[in-house]
XYZ file of N, CA and C in Angstrom:
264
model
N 36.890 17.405 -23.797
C 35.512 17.022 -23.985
C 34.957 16.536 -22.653
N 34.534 16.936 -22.104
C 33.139 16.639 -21.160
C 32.050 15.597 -21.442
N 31.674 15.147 -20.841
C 30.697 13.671 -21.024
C 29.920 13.494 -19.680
N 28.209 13.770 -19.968
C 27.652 13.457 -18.131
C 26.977 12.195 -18.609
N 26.629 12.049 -17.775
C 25.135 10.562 -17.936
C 24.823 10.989 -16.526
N 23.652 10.466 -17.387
C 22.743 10.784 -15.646
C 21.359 9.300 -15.784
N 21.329 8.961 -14.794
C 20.971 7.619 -14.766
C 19.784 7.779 -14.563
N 18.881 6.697 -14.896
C 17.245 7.612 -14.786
C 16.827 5.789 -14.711
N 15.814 5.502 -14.044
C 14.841 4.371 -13.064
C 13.631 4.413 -13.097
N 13.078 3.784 -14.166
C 11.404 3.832 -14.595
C 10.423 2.311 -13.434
N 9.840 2.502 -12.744
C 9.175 1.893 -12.019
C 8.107 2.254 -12.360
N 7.395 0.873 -13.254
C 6.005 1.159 -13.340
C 5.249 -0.427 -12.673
N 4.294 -0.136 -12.006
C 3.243 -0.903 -11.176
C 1.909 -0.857 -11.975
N 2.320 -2.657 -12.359
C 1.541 -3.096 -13.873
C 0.930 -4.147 -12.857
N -0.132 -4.726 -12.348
C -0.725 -5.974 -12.018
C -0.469 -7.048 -12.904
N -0.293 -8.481 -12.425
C -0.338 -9.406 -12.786
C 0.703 -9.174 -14.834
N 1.587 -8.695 -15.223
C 2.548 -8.906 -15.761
C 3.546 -9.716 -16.066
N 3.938 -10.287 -16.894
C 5.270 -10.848 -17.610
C 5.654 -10.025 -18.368
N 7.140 -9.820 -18.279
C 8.012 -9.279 -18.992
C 8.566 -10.491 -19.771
N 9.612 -9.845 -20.951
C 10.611 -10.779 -21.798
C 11.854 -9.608 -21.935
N 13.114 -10.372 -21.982
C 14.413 -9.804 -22.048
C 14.733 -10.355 -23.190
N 15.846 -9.491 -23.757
C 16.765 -10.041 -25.307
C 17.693 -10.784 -24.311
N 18.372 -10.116 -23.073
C 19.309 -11.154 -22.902
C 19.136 -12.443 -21.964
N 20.023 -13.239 -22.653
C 19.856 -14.366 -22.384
C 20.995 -15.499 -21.754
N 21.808 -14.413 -20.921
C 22.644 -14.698 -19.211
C 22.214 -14.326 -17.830
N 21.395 -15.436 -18.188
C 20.574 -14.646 -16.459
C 20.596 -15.796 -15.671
N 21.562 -15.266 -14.556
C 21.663 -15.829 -12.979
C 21.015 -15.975 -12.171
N 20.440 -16.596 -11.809
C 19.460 -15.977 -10.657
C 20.176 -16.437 -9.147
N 20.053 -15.598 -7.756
C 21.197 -16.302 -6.921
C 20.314 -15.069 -5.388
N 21.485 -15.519 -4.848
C 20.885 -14.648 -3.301
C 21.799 -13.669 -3.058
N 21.592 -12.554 -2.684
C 22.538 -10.828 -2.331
C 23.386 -11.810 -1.097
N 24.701 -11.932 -1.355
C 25.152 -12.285 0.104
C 25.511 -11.164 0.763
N 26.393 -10.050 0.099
C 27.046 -8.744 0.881
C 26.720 -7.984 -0.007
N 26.499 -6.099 0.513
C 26.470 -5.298 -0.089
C 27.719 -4.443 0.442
N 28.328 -3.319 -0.344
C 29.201 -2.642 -0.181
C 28.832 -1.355 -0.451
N 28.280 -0.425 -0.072
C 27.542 0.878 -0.372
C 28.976 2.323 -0.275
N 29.043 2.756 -1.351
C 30.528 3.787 -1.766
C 29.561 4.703 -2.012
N 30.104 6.347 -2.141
C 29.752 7.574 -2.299
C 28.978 7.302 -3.764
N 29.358 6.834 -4.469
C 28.865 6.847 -6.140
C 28.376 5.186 -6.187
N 29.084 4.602 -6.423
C 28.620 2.979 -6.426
C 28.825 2.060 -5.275
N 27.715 0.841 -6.002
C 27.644 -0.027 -4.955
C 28.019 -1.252 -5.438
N 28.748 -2.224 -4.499
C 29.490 -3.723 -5.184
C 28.262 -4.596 -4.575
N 27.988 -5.563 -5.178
C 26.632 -6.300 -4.776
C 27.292 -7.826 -5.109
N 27.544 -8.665 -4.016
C 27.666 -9.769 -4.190
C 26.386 -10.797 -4.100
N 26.286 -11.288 -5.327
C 25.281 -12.571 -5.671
C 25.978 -13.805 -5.519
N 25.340 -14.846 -4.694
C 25.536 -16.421 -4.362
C 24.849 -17.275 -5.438
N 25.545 -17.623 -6.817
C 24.798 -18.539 -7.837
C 25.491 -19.881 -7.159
N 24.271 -20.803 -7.107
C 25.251 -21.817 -6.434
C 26.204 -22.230 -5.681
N 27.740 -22.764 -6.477
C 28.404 -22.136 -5.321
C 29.676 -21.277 -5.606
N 29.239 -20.273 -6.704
C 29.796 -19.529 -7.267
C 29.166 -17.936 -6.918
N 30.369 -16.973 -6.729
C 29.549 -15.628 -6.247
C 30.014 -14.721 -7.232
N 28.805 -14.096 -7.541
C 29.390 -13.017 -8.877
C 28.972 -11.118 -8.094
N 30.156 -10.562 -8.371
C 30.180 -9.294 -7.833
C 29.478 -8.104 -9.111
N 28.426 -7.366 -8.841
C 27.803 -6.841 -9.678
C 28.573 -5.259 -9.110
N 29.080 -4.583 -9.805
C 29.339 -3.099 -9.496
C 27.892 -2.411 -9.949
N 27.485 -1.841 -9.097
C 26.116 -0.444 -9.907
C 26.180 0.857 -9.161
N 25.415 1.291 -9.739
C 25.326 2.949 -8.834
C 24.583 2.745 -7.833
N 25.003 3.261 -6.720
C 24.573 3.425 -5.189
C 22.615 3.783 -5.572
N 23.091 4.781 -6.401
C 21.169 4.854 -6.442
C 20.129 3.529 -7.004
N 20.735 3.053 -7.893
C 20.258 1.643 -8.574
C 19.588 0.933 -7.106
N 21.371 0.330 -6.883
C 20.889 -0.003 -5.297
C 19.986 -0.013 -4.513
N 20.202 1.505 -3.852
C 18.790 1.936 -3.196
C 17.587 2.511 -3.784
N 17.119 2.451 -5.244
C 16.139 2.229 -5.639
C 15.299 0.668 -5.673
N 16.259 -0.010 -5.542
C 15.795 -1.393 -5.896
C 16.051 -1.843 -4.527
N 16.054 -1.316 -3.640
C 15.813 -1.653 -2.377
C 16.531 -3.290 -1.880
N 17.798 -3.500 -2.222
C 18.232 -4.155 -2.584
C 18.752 -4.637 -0.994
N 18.627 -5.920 -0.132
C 19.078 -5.658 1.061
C 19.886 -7.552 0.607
N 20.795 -7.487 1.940
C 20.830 -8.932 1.904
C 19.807 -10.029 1.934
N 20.100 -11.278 1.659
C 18.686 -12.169 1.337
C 18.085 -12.204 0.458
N 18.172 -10.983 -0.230
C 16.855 -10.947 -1.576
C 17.295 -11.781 -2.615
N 16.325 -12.613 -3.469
C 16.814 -13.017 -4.086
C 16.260 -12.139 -5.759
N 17.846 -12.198 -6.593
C 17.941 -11.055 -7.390
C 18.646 -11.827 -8.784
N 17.960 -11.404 -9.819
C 19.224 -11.955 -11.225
C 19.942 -11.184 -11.964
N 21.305 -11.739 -12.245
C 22.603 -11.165 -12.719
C 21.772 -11.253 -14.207
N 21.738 -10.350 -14.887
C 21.574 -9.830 -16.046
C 22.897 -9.636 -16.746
N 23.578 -10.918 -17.225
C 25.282 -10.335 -17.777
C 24.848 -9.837 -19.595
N 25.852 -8.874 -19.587
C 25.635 -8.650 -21.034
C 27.133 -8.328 -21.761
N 27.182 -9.316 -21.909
C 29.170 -9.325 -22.341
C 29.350 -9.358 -24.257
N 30.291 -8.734 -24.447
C 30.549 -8.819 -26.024
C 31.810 -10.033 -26.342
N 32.305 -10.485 -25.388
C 32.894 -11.908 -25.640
C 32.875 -12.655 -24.699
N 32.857 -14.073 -24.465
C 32.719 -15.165 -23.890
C 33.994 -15.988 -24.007
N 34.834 -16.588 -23.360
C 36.125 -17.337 -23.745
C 35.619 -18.509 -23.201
N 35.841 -19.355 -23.615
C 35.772 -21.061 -23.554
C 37.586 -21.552 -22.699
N 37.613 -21.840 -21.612
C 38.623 -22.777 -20.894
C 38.880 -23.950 -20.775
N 39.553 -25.021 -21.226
C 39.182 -26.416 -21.202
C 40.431 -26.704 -20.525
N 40.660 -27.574 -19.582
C 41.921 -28.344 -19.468
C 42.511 -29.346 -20.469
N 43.961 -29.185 -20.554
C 44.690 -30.367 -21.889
C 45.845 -30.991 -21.282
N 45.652 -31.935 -21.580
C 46.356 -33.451 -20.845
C 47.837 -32.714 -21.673
């Protein structure tokens, strides 16, 4: 079986707009490094003082014009969450 996806990037230029998202893990932080590969790109975000590595497609990337400095939000969308606690 064969399987394509093909990734598709709607940019629409709405004046003065708010959006709303269902999800509701959003980072907001600064691009410290980018890593640009034939197919994808690794995008490190600075939340505080925690850095979260976003994998996407190289085109995402350079559609979103994505350079160091910018500041950008981690949109996580996970189907489980684990809780860690330390025990005496």
């Amino acid at each position: 079986m064969l399987l394509s996806y093909r990734e598709s990037l709607a940019i629409f230029e709405v004046p003065a707009v708010t959006i709303k998202i269902s999800g509701r893990n959003q980072l907001t932080g600064r691009v410290t490094d980018i890593q640009l590969g034939d197919i994808m790109a690794e995008v490190t975000i600075q939340v505080g003082d925690n850095l979260i590595d976003a994998v996407i497609t190289r085109r995402s990337a350079e559609n979103l014009k994505i350079a160091i400095g910018d500041e950008v939000t981690a949109l996580i969308k996970a189907t489980e969450v684990m809780v860690i606690k330390a025990v005496d």
